[in-house]
mmCIF file of C-alpha atoms and ligand atoms in Angstrom:
data_model
loop_
_atom_site.group_PDB
_atom_site.id
_atom_site.type_symbol
_atom_site.label_atom_id
_atom_site.label_comp_id
_atom_site.label_asym_id
_atom_site.label_seq_id
_atom_site.Cartn_x
_atom_site.Cartn_y
_atom_site.Cartn_z
ATOM 1 C CA UNK A 1 8.366 8.426 20.438
ATOM 2 C CA UNK A 2 6.188 10.491 18.098
ATOM 3 C CA UNK A 3 5.731 9.485 14.454
ATOM 4 C CA UNK A 4 8.002 12.200 13.019
ATOM 5 C CA UNK A 5 10.838 10.904 15.197
ATOM 6 C CA UNK A 6 10.112 7.244 14.525
ATOM 7 C CA UNK A 7 10.713 7.687 10.784
ATOM 8 C CA UNK A 8 14.308 8.625 11.616
ATOM 9 C CA UNK A 9 15.084 6.686 14.792
ATOM 10 C CA UNK A 10 12.397 4.002 15.173
ATOM 11 C CA UNK A 11 13.993 0.631 15.899
ATOM 12 C CA UNK A 12 17.467 1.974 15.066
ATOM 13 C CA UNK A 13 20.681 1.840 17.049
ATOM 14 C CA UNK A 14 24.092 3.171 16.134
ATOM 15 C CA UNK A 15 26.487 0.643 14.632
ATOM 16 C CA UNK A 16 28.394 -1.181 17.350
ATOM 17 C CA UNK A 17 31.685 -1.489 15.448
ATOM 18 C CA UNK A 18 32.425 2.129 14.480
ATOM 19 C CA UNK A 19 29.405 4.137 15.559
ATOM 20 C CA UNK A 20 28.204 4.657 11.980
ATOM 21 C CA UNK A 21 25.019 6.712 12.132
ATOM 22 C CA UNK A 22 23.516 4.960 9.131
ATOM 23 C CA UNK A 23 23.188 1.170 9.368
ATOM 24 C CA UNK A 24 26.014 -0.502 7.433
ATOM 25 C CA UNK A 25 25.080 -2.444 4.303
ATOM 26 C CA UNK A 26 25.941 -6.014 5.275
ATOM 27 C CA UNK A 27 26.469 -7.278 1.751
ATOM 28 C CA UNK A 28 27.002 -10.872 2.764
ATOM 29 C CA UNK A 29 25.159 -14.143 2.292
ATOM 30 C CA UNK A 30 26.772 -15.926 5.225
ATOM 31 C CA UNK A 31 28.458 -15.413 8.624
ATOM 32 C CA UNK A 32 31.504 -17.053 10.243
ATOM 33 C CA UNK A 33 30.855 -19.522 13.057
ATOM 34 C CA UNK A 34 33.471 -20.375 15.715
ATOM 35 C CA UNK A 35 31.961 -23.816 16.246
ATOM 36 C CA UNK A 36 28.794 -25.271 14.661
ATOM 37 C CA UNK A 37 26.015 -23.003 15.911
ATOM 38 C CA UNK A 38 28.548 -20.557 17.417
ATOM 39 C CA UNK A 39 27.481 -17.337 15.677
ATOM 40 C CA UNK A 40 26.331 -13.828 16.570
ATOM 41 C CA UNK A 41 22.672 -14.327 15.724
ATOM 42 C CA UNK A 42 23.152 -14.431 11.969
ATOM 43 C CA UNK A 43 23.728 -17.621 9.969
ATOM 44 C CA UNK A 44 22.502 -17.067 6.442
ATOM 45 C CA UNK A 45 21.030 -13.968 4.816
ATOM 46 C CA UNK A 46 17.800 -15.522 3.550
ATOM 47 C CA UNK A 47 16.938 -16.055 7.204
ATOM 48 C CA UNK A 48 18.434 -12.883 8.724
ATOM 49 C CA UNK A 49 20.591 -9.996 7.625
ATOM 50 C CA UNK A 50 21.535 -7.095 9.931
ATOM 51 C CA UNK A 51 20.631 -4.376 7.393
ATOM 52 C CA UNK A 52 17.276 -6.010 6.682
ATOM 53 C CA UNK A 53 16.730 -6.487 10.421
ATOM 54 C CA UNK A 54 17.244 -2.734 10.969
ATOM 55 C CA UNK A 55 14.646 -2.065 8.272
ATOM 56 C CA UNK A 56 12.217 -4.610 9.728
ATOM 57 C CA UNK A 57 12.460 -2.879 13.113
ATOM 58 C CA UNK A 58 11.757 0.444 11.367
ATOM 59 C CA UNK A 59 8.656 -0.998 9.661
ATOM 60 C CA UNK A 60 7.393 -2.332 13.009
ATOM 61 C CA UNK A 61 7.997 1.000 14.714
ATOM 62 C CA UNK A 62 6.186 3.043 12.017
ATOM 63 C CA UNK A 63 3.051 0.898 12.223
ATOM 64 C CA UNK A 64 3.056 0.574 16.009
ATOM 65 C CA UNK A 65 3.555 -3.177 15.729
ATOM 66 C CA UNK A 66 5.961 -5.548 17.427
ATOM 67 C CA UNK A 67 7.301 -7.423 14.405
ATOM 68 C CA UNK A 68 8.203 -6.275 10.886
ATOM 69 C CA UNK A 69 9.030 -8.350 7.821
ATOM 70 C CA UNK A 70 10.580 -7.122 4.588
ATOM 71 C CA UNK A 71 9.939 -8.859 1.246
ATOM 72 C CA UNK A 72 11.182 -8.535 -2.307
ATOM 73 C CA UNK A 73 7.918 -6.854 -3.399
ATOM 74 C CA UNK A 74 4.489 -5.899 -2.130
ATOM 75 C CA UNK A 75 3.014 -8.914 -3.863
ATOM 76 C CA UNK A 76 5.584 -11.193 -2.195
ATOM 77 C CA UNK A 77 4.354 -9.803 1.147
ATOM 78 C CA UNK A 78 0.713 -10.577 0.255
ATOM 79 C CA UNK A 79 1.824 -13.984 -1.027
ATOM 80 C CA UNK A 80 3.300 -14.728 2.420
ATOM 81 C CA UNK A 81 -0.035 -13.853 4.048
ATOM 82 C CA UNK A 82 -1.872 -16.176 1.649
ATOM 83 C CA UNK A 83 0.459 -19.025 2.649
ATOM 84 C CA UNK A 84 -1.058 -18.893 6.145
ATOM 85 C CA UNK A 85 -4.176 -20.438 4.544
ATOM 86 C CA UNK A 86 -5.168 -24.031 3.679
ATOM 87 C CA UNK A 87 -7.203 -25.430 0.786
ATOM 88 C CA UNK A 88 -10.900 -24.936 1.590
ATOM 89 C CA UNK A 89 -10.332 -21.660 3.429
ATOM 90 C CA UNK A 90 -12.241 -18.578 2.325
ATOM 91 C CA UNK A 91 -11.168 -14.961 2.013
ATOM 92 C CA UNK A 92 -13.397 -11.894 1.910
ATOM 93 C CA UNK A 93 -11.754 -9.097 0.002
ATOM 94 C CA UNK A 94 -12.749 -5.723 -1.349
ATOM 95 C CA UNK A 95 -13.858 -5.730 -5.014
ATOM 96 C CA UNK A 96 -11.906 -2.534 -5.703
ATOM 97 C CA UNK A 97 -8.492 -4.047 -5.307
ATOM 98 C CA UNK A 98 -4.997 -3.440 -6.646
ATOM 99 C CA UNK A 99 -4.950 -5.365 -9.952
ATOM 100 C CA UNK A 100 -1.916 -7.444 -8.998
ATOM 101 C CA UNK A 101 -3.517 -8.572 -5.739
ATOM 102 C CA UNK A 102 -6.628 -9.605 -7.655
ATOM 103 C CA UNK A 103 -4.471 -11.550 -10.119
ATOM 104 C CA UNK A 104 -2.560 -13.286 -7.292
ATOM 105 C CA UNK A 105 -5.814 -14.307 -5.604
ATOM 106 C CA UNK A 106 -7.759 -15.425 -8.679
ATOM 107 C CA UNK A 107 -5.012 -16.896 -10.851
ATOM 108 C CA UNK A 108 -2.643 -18.417 -8.269
ATOM 109 C CA UNK A 109 -4.443 -19.090 -4.984
ATOM 110 C CA UNK A 110 -7.902 -19.959 -6.336
ATOM 111 C CA UNK A 111 -6.395 -22.997 -8.037
ATOM 112 C CA UNK A 112 -5.008 -24.185 -4.697
ATOM 113 C CA UNK A 113 -8.559 -24.394 -3.384
ATOM 114 C CA UNK A 114 -8.894 -21.051 -1.657
ATOM 115 C CA UNK A 115 -12.217 -19.336 -2.248
ATOM 116 C CA UNK A 116 -12.455 -15.556 -2.607
ATOM 117 C CA UNK A 117 -15.447 -13.269 -2.186
ATOM 118 C CA UNK A 118 -14.876 -9.845 -3.760
ATOM 119 C CA UNK A 119 -17.401 -7.448 -2.303
ATOM 120 C CA UNK A 120 -18.057 -3.727 -1.991
ATOM 121 C CA UNK A 121 -16.977 -2.743 1.525
ATOM 122 C CA UNK A 122 -18.034 0.931 1.536
ATOM 123 C CA UNK A 123 -20.584 -0.298 4.031
ATOM 124 C CA UNK A 124 -18.330 -2.519 6.155
ATOM 125 C CA UNK A 125 -21.331 -4.232 7.811
ATOM 126 C CA UNK A 126 -21.756 -6.155 4.527
ATOM 127 C CA UNK A 127 -18.606 -8.147 5.291
ATOM 128 C CA UNK A 128 -20.483 -10.152 7.907
ATOM 129 C CA UNK A 129 -22.984 -11.462 5.301
ATOM 130 C CA UNK A 130 -20.137 -13.402 3.657
ATOM 131 C CA UNK A 131 -18.626 -14.903 6.812
ATOM 132 C CA UNK A 132 -18.949 -18.659 7.292
ATOM 133 C CA UNK A 133 -17.013 -21.306 9.231
ATOM 134 C CA UNK A 134 -14.366 -21.478 6.468
ATOM 135 C CA UNK A 135 -13.612 -17.736 6.467
ATOM 136 C CA UNK A 136 -10.038 -17.240 7.637
ATOM 137 C CA UNK A 137 -9.035 -13.836 6.280
ATOM 138 C CA UNK A 138 -10.597 -10.453 5.550
ATOM 139 C CA UNK A 139 -8.411 -8.437 3.164
ATOM 140 C CA UNK A 140 -8.998 -4.701 3.084
ATOM 141 C CA UNK A 141 -7.347 -2.002 0.998
ATOM 142 C CA UNK A 142 -8.156 1.562 2.055
ATOM 143 C CA UNK A 143 -8.178 4.006 0.410
ATOM 144 C CA UNK A 144 -8.662 1.688 -2.545
ATOM 145 C CA UNK A 145 -6.811 1.746 -5.809
ATOM 146 C CA UNK A 146 -7.797 3.517 -7.991
ATOM 147 C CA UNK A 147 -11.300 4.558 -6.826
ATOM 148 C CA UNK A 148 -10.199 5.999 -3.463
ATOM 149 C CA UNK A 149 -13.017 4.266 -1.657
ATOM 150 C CA UNK A 150 -12.614 4.308 2.086
ATOM 151 C CA UNK A 151 -13.325 1.248 4.209
ATOM 152 C CA UNK A 152 -14.037 1.442 7.918
ATOM 153 C CA UNK A 153 -11.139 -0.504 9.464
ATOM 154 C CA UNK A 154 -12.588 -0.461 12.997
ATOM 155 C CA UNK A 155 -15.843 -1.984 11.794
ATOM 156 C CA UNK A 156 -14.010 -4.622 9.740
ATOM 157 C CA UNK A 157 -11.888 -5.393 12.832
ATOM 158 C CA UNK A 158 -14.913 -5.862 15.055
ATOM 159 C CA UNK A 159 -16.403 -8.372 12.572
ATOM 160 C CA UNK A 160 -13.049 -10.157 12.249
ATOM 161 C CA UNK A 161 -12.662 -10.312 16.030
ATOM 162 C CA UNK A 162 -16.159 -11.577 16.642
ATOM 163 C CA UNK A 163 -15.638 -14.507 14.266
ATOM 164 C CA UNK A 164 -11.961 -15.105 15.042
ATOM 165 C CA UNK A 165 -10.833 -14.222 11.505
ATOM 166 C CA UNK A 166 -7.587 -12.462 10.602
ATOM 167 C CA UNK A 167 -7.909 -8.927 9.278
ATOM 168 C CA UNK A 168 -5.193 -7.770 6.881
ATOM 169 C CA UNK A 169 -5.001 -4.184 5.639
ATOM 170 C CA UNK A 170 -3.064 -3.052 2.584
ATOM 171 C CA UNK A 171 -1.957 0.363 3.857
ATOM 172 C CA UNK A 172 0.053 1.320 0.753
ATOM 173 C CA UNK A 173 -2.018 4.379 -0.211
ATOM 174 C CA UNK A 174 -2.370 5.898 3.252
ATOM 175 C CA UNK A 175 1.038 5.051 4.760
ATOM 176 C CA UNK A 176 1.424 4.932 8.549
ATOM 177 C CA UNK A 177 1.744 8.741 8.473
ATOM 178 C CA UNK A 178 -1.981 8.975 7.721
ATOM 179 C CA UNK A 179 -3.417 5.747 9.101
ATOM 180 C CA UNK A 180 -2.289 2.992 11.480
ATOM 181 C CA UNK A 181 -4.474 -0.094 10.977
ATOM 182 C CA UNK A 182 -3.018 -2.105 13.892
ATOM 183 C CA UNK A 183 -4.222 0.641 16.246
ATOM 184 C CA UNK A 184 -7.695 0.253 14.730
ATOM 185 C CA UNK A 185 -7.763 -3.505 15.402
ATOM 186 C CA UNK A 186 -6.216 -5.075 12.288
ATOM 187 C CA UNK A 187 -3.954 -8.119 12.731
ATOM 188 C CA UNK A 188 -1.672 -7.616 9.738
ATOM 189 C CA UNK A 189 -0.693 -4.437 7.952
ATOM 190 C CA UNK A 190 0.887 -4.727 4.521
ATOM 191 C CA UNK A 191 2.724 -2.247 2.306
ATOM 192 C CA UNK A 192 3.974 -2.069 -1.163
ATOM 193 C CA UNK A 193 7.006 -0.217 0.212
ATOM 194 C CA UNK A 194 7.836 0.392 -3.445
ATOM 195 C CA UNK A 195 5.461 3.348 -3.211
ATOM 196 C CA UNK A 196 5.389 5.986 -0.436
ATOM 197 C CA UNK A 197 7.645 4.273 2.120
ATOM 198 C CA UNK A 198 10.565 4.157 -0.317
ATOM 199 C CA UNK A 199 9.242 7.333 -1.887
ATOM 200 C CA UNK A 200 11.798 7.784 -4.672
ATOM 201 C CA UNK A 201 10.665 5.256 -7.306
ATOM 202 C CA UNK A 202 13.958 3.381 -7.063
ATOM 203 C CA UNK A 203 13.129 0.205 -5.084
ATOM 204 C CA UNK A 204 10.572 -2.607 -5.333
ATOM 205 C CA UNK A 205 9.804 -3.976 -1.877
ATOM 206 C CA UNK A 206 7.037 -5.222 0.417
ATOM 207 C CA UNK A 207 6.399 -5.084 4.140
ATOM 208 C CA UNK A 208 4.268 -6.795 6.751
ATOM 209 C CA UNK A 209 3.840 -5.677 10.341
ATOM 210 C CA UNK A 210 2.015 -7.548 13.118
ATOM 211 C CA UNK A 211 1.625 -7.305 16.873
ATOM 212 C CA UNK A 212 1.042 -10.955 17.767
ATOM 213 C CA UNK A 213 4.097 -13.162 18.394
ATOM 214 C CA UNK A 214 2.521 -16.429 17.130
ATOM 215 C CA UNK A 215 1.391 -14.788 13.914
ATOM 216 C CA UNK A 216 4.837 -13.205 13.492
ATOM 217 C CA UNK A 217 6.527 -16.594 13.973
ATOM 218 C CA UNK A 218 4.339 -18.159 11.275
ATOM 219 C CA UNK A 219 5.134 -15.318 8.877
ATOM 220 C CA UNK A 220 8.894 -15.419 9.622
ATOM 221 C CA UNK A 221 8.763 -19.163 8.932
ATOM 222 C CA UNK A 222 7.081 -18.503 5.563
ATOM 223 C CA UNK A 223 9.507 -15.668 4.755
ATOM 224 C CA UNK A 224 12.478 -17.969 5.334
ATOM 225 C CA UNK A 225 10.903 -21.090 3.852
ATOM 226 C CA UNK A 226 9.701 -19.405 0.654
ATOM 227 C CA UNK A 227 12.603 -16.984 0.458
ATOM 228 C CA UNK A 228 11.105 -13.842 -1.120
ATOM 229 C CA UNK A 229 13.396 -11.547 0.880
ATOM 230 C CA UNK A 230 14.964 -8.239 -0.137
ATOM 231 C CA UNK A 231 18.687 -7.567 -0.298
ATOM 232 C CA UNK A 232 20.820 -5.432 2.022
ATOM 233 C CA UNK A 233 21.381 -2.626 -0.506
ATOM 234 C CA UNK A 234 17.640 -2.191 -1.047
ATOM 235 C CA UNK A 235 17.066 -2.392 2.721
ATOM 236 C CA UNK A 236 19.510 0.484 3.191
ATOM 237 C CA UNK A 237 17.842 2.597 0.489
ATOM 238 C CA UNK A 238 14.442 1.911 2.001
ATOM 239 C CA UNK A 239 15.649 3.057 5.429
ATOM 240 C CA UNK A 240 16.949 6.240 3.820
ATOM 241 C CA UNK A 241 13.635 6.843 2.077
ATOM 242 C CA UNK A 242 11.645 6.322 5.270
ATOM 243 C CA UNK A 243 13.595 9.071 7.069
ATOM 244 C CA UNK A 244 11.713 11.713 5.056
ATOM 245 C CA UNK A 245 8.321 9.975 4.959
ATOM 246 C CA UNK A 246 6.620 12.511 7.231
ATOM 247 C CA UNK A 247 7.836 15.604 5.359
ATOM 248 C CA UNK A 248 7.077 14.069 1.983
ATOM 249 C CA UNK A 249 3.595 13.010 3.078
ATOM 250 C CA UNK A 250 2.801 16.449 4.410
ATOM 251 C CA UNK A 251 3.584 17.953 0.994
ATOM 252 C CA UNK A 252 1.812 15.139 -0.901
ATOM 253 C CA UNK A 253 -1.315 15.971 1.114
ATOM 254 C CA UNK A 254 -1.047 19.735 0.502
ATOM 255 C CA UNK A 255 -0.491 19.341 -3.239
ATOM 256 C CA UNK A 256 -3.156 16.627 -3.420
ATOM 257 C CA UNK A 257 -5.700 18.936 -1.882
ATOM 258 C CA UNK A 258 -4.871 21.749 -4.328
ATOM 259 C CA UNK A 259 -5.067 19.434 -7.364
ATOM 260 C CA UNK A 260 -8.328 17.820 -6.187
ATOM 261 C CA UNK A 261 -9.992 21.212 -5.823
ATOM 262 C CA UNK A 262 -8.658 22.431 -9.167
ATOM 263 C CA UNK A 263 -10.060 19.381 -10.961
ATOM 264 C CA UNK A 264 -13.346 19.546 -9.087
ATOM 265 C CA UNK A 265 -13.938 23.068 -10.440
ATOM 266 C CA UNK A 266 -12.890 22.250 -14.004
ATOM 267 C CA UNK A 267 -15.773 22.339 -16.559
ATOM 268 C CA UNK A 268 -14.436 19.356 -18.569
ATOM 269 C CA UNK A 269 -14.109 17.079 -15.559
ATOM 270 C CA UNK A 270 -16.990 14.814 -14.623
ATOM 271 C CA UNK A 271 -16.029 13.320 -11.278
ATOM 272 C CA UNK A 272 -13.099 13.647 -8.888
ATOM 273 C CA UNK A 273 -12.374 10.883 -6.398
ATOM 274 C CA UNK A 274 -10.512 12.110 -3.314
ATOM 275 C CA UNK A 275 -11.471 11.262 0.293
ATOM 276 C CA UNK A 276 -11.020 14.874 1.433
ATOM 277 C CA UNK A 277 -14.221 16.061 -0.281
ATOM 278 C CA UNK A 278 -17.293 16.293 1.904
ATOM 279 C CA UNK A 279 -19.230 14.743 -0.990
ATOM 280 C CA UNK A 280 -16.979 11.640 -0.873
ATOM 281 C CA UNK A 281 -19.330 8.835 0.253
ATOM 282 C CA UNK A 282 -17.102 7.827 3.176
ATOM 283 C CA UNK A 283 -15.613 11.216 4.022
ATOM 284 C CA UNK A 284 -16.627 10.815 7.664
ATOM 285 C CA UNK A 285 -14.851 7.472 7.995
ATOM 286 C CA UNK A 286 -11.789 8.933 6.254
ATOM 287 C CA UNK A 287 -11.773 11.828 8.707
ATOM 288 C CA UNK A 288 -12.028 9.463 11.643
ATOM 289 C CA UNK A 289 -9.338 6.977 10.640
ATOM 290 C CA UNK A 290 -6.903 9.129 8.638
ATOM 291 C CA UNK A 291 -5.058 12.243 9.762
ATOM 292 C CA UNK A 292 -5.167 13.790 6.254
ATOM 293 C CA UNK A 293 -6.236 12.670 2.779
ATOM 294 C CA UNK A 294 -3.081 11.840 0.845
ATOM 295 C CA UNK A 295 -1.853 12.556 -2.654
ATOM 296 C CA UNK A 296 -3.813 9.997 -4.688
ATOM 297 C CA UNK A 297 -6.636 11.333 -6.872
ATOM 298 C CA UNK A 298 -8.674 9.800 -9.665
ATOM 299 C CA UNK A 299 -10.985 11.602 -12.084
ATOM 300 C CA UNK A 300 -13.122 11.071 -15.159
ATOM 301 C CA UNK A 301 -13.826 13.428 -18.040
ATOM 302 C CA UNK A 302 -17.237 14.477 -19.328
ATOM 303 C CA UNK A 303 -18.341 12.159 -22.143
ATOM 304 C CA UNK A 304 -16.207 9.321 -20.719
ATOM 305 C CA UNK A 305 -14.083 9.015 -23.846
ATOM 306 C CA UNK A 306 -11.147 6.589 -23.868
ATOM 307 C CA UNK A 307 -9.418 8.757 -26.494
ATOM 308 C CA UNK A 308 -9.766 11.973 -24.446
ATOM 309 C CA UNK A 309 -8.198 10.278 -21.447
ATOM 310 C CA UNK A 310 -5.292 8.997 -23.535
ATOM 311 C CA UNK A 311 -4.770 12.506 -24.974
ATOM 312 C CA UNK A 312 -4.621 14.030 -21.508
ATOM 313 C CA UNK A 313 -2.062 11.574 -20.144
ATOM 314 C CA UNK A 314 0.023 11.991 -23.308
ATOM 315 C CA UNK A 315 -0.009 15.797 -23.006
ATOM 316 C CA UNK A 316 0.946 15.936 -19.329
ATOM 317 C CA UNK A 317 4.598 16.916 -18.945
ATOM 318 C CA UNK A 318 5.390 17.104 -15.234
ATOM 319 C CA UNK A 319 3.020 14.239 -14.444
ATOM 320 C CA UNK A 320 4.920 11.359 -16.044
ATOM 321 C CA UNK A 321 2.761 8.626 -17.553
ATOM 322 C CA UNK A 322 3.902 5.551 -15.646
ATOM 323 C CA UNK A 323 2.775 2.638 -13.519
ATOM 324 C CA UNK A 324 3.333 2.978 -9.789
ATOM 325 C CA UNK A 325 2.773 5.832 -7.338
ATOM 326 C CA UNK A 326 4.003 7.392 -4.145
ATOM 327 C CA UNK A 327 7.308 8.811 -5.353
ATOM 328 C CA UNK A 328 8.453 12.416 -5.003
ATOM 329 C CA UNK A 329 7.651 12.951 -8.701
ATOM 330 C CA UNK A 330 4.084 13.264 -9.952
ATOM 331 C CA UNK A 331 2.786 10.403 -12.061
ATOM 332 C CA UNK A 332 -0.341 9.833 -14.105
ATOM 333 C CA UNK A 333 -1.915 6.551 -15.075
ATOM 334 C CA UNK A 334 -4.782 5.205 -17.110
ATOM 335 C CA UNK A 335 -5.996 2.224 -15.033
ATOM 336 C CA UNK A 336 -8.194 0.660 -17.730
ATOM 337 C CA UNK A 337 -5.208 0.141 -20.020
ATOM 338 C CA UNK A 338 -2.428 -0.065 -17.410
ATOM 339 C CA UNK A 339 -2.685 -1.167 -13.758
ATOM 340 C CA UNK A 340 -6.137 -2.719 -14.119
ATOM 341 C CA UNK A 341 -5.799 -4.189 -17.592
ATOM 342 C CA UNK A 342 -5.713 -7.675 -16.029
ATOM 343 C CA UNK A 343 -9.240 -7.203 -14.624
ATOM 344 C CA UNK A 344 -12.002 -7.986 -17.190
ATOM 345 C CA UNK A 345 -13.732 -4.797 -18.517
ATOM 346 C CA UNK A 346 -17.095 -5.873 -17.116
ATOM 347 C CA UNK A 347 -15.604 -6.408 -13.642
ATOM 348 C CA UNK A 348 -13.610 -3.176 -13.622
ATOM 349 C CA UNK A 349 -16.535 -1.041 -14.791
ATOM 350 C CA UNK A 350 -18.675 -2.387 -11.955
ATOM 351 C CA UNK A 351 -16.235 -0.759 -9.548
ATOM 352 C CA UNK A 352 -15.948 2.526 -11.480
ATOM 353 C CA UNK A 353 -12.771 1.871 -13.477
ATOM 354 C CA UNK A 354 -14.307 3.278 -16.660
ATOM 355 C CA UNK A 355 -12.526 4.165 -19.899
ATOM 356 C CA UNK A 356 -11.901 7.840 -19.075
ATOM 357 C CA UNK A 357 -10.634 7.284 -15.536
ATOM 358 C CA UNK A 358 -7.226 8.850 -14.919
ATOM 359 C CA UNK A 359 -5.295 8.299 -11.703
ATOM 360 C CA UNK A 360 -2.810 10.838 -10.395
ATOM 361 C CA UNK A 361 -0.077 10.305 -7.859
ATOM 362 C CA UNK A 362 0.518 13.907 -6.873
ATOM 363 C CA UNK A 363 4.198 14.450 -6.096
ATOM 364 C CA UNK A 364 5.979 17.069 -4.041
ATOM 365 C CA UNK A 365 6.878 19.524 -6.821
ATOM 366 C CA UNK A 366 5.623 23.113 -6.739
ATOM 367 C CA UNK A 367 1.847 23.206 -6.591
ATOM 368 C CA UNK A 368 1.548 25.967 -9.236
ATOM 369 C CA UNK A 369 3.545 23.940 -11.779
ATOM 370 C CA UNK A 370 1.356 20.895 -11.221
ATOM 371 C CA UNK A 371 -1.850 22.862 -11.745
ATOM 372 C CA UNK A 372 -0.447 24.567 -14.842
ATOM 373 C CA UNK A 373 0.484 21.144 -16.254
ATOM 374 C CA UNK A 374 -3.074 19.870 -15.751
ATOM 375 C CA UNK A 375 -4.491 23.068 -17.247
ATOM 376 C CA UNK A 376 -2.490 22.726 -20.476
ATOM 377 C CA UNK A 377 -3.248 18.981 -20.799
ATOM 378 C CA UNK A 378 -6.993 19.082 -20.122
ATOM 379 C CA UNK A 379 -7.475 22.314 -22.106
HETATM 380 C C1 PLP B 401 1.810 -1.566 -5.967
HETATM 381 C C2 PLP B 401 0.804 -2.114 -5.037
HETATM 382 C C3 PLP B 401 0.854 -3.446 -4.610
HETATM 383 C C4 PLP B 401 1.905 -4.419 -5.111
HETATM 384 O O1 PLP B 401 3.186 -4.064 -4.681
HETATM 385 P P1 PLP B 401 4.527 -4.369 -5.533
HETATM 386 O O2 PLP B 401 5.581 -3.758 -4.683
HETATM 387 O O3 PLP B 401 4.362 -3.748 -6.869
HETATM 388 O O4 PLP B 401 4.626 -5.857 -5.617
HETATM 389 C C5 PLP B 401 -0.106 -3.871 -3.711
HETATM 390 N N1 PLP B 401 -1.070 -3.044 -3.265
HETATM 391 C C6 PLP B 401 -1.152 -1.764 -3.661
HETATM 392 C C7 PLP B 401 -2.247 -0.901 -3.132
HETATM 393 C C8 PLP B 401 -0.230 -1.256 -4.561
HETATM 394 O O5 PLP B 401 -0.339 0.021 -4.970
#
C-alpha cells in the first residue's frame, strides 16, 4: 500500500457488527466476560480499547513499523521511552530540542540518575564522541524545533547500531509523509500527534512506533503500567485527522516554500531557517531523507530586537499567535518568550533561539493571503 492510501486504510478494517466504515467509538472502560478470562481480547480500557487499537494500527502503518502505541500527549510518549532506562544510563540528545522534552529530561529524569549529553548533531559523526558503555539511548529531533536543523538519521542509526544503543527519533515536524525514520534505521519513532497527525489543533496526543517485538512488548508494558493512554473519542478524532494527512502536508509544503522565499527576499529580515534553501547547512541531508521540506519556518529580523519581534507577532492577523503547530491554520510563535522560555537564555542563545526569532507554522490557507499578512505585519 502506498502512503496516500495508508493514511485512509492503513491498519483499518470495517466494523464487524454493522459494517460501519469509520471505527466505532468504544466509549467503555470495561468489557463483559462469560467466565473469568472469557473475553474477546479486551478486558479494561487502560490496557486495550478497540478504537485506540485501530489508531495504533494506523500509526504503525504510517511509519512502516509493526507496532504502534498511542499516549495522552507527546511528552507522555517520550516519558514511556525514558522508562526503558535505569539509573546510571546515559542519553545523547540534540541540544536544539523541543523545550518540553528538555524539561522532562533535565528536571524529571536527571534526578532519577539518568545522565544527558545535549550536543549539536548537525555533524552526526559527533555523536560517537559521547558514546560510552553507559549510553543506552540516542534521541534525535529532525528537523529541530525551532531552528530547523537537520540531523542525518542514517548516520545516527549506524552509530547506534555499532554500539548497540537505541535510536529514537522525534518525527513531529516532518511527519511520516516527509520522512520515515524506521526505514532509515531508527528503533523508535515518536510523534506529538497533537501537531500534524491530528492536524486540526483539537487533540493533545502522542505516538510511538517500533518494528521490534521485544521493544514493543516493553513499551506496551510501560503504557499499561504507567497508564498515560488516550481516550476513545480522541482516538477517533485522530484517525479522522490522519485521513487527510497527505493532502494537508502537500499544501503545507507548497505554502511553506512560498513564505520562506518571500521572507528570504525581505529587506528587514536577517535570516530565514528552512531546510529547502540550498544555503541551509544540511540541505543535502534534508534532500536525501525527506521528500519535501514542510511548513515550519523560523526567521530573525535585522537588529535582533525583542520589541520588533513582539510587534510583528502582535500585528499578524491570519497567523494566530499561539503555542503549538501543525494545524490547518497558520500560527506564529516567539520561542524565547513562549515554547523555549523554560530553557535558560544563555543555553537557548547558543542554539540560535535569539530574542528576535519568530517561528511560523504555515497552514493551508491561500498562499496570497498568508504573504499579504506577513507584508502588513513586518512593514
Ligand atoms: C509539541 C511537541 C512535543 C510534545 O508533545 P505534546 O503533545 O505537546 O506533549 C514534542 N516534540 C515536539 C517536536 C513537539 O513539537
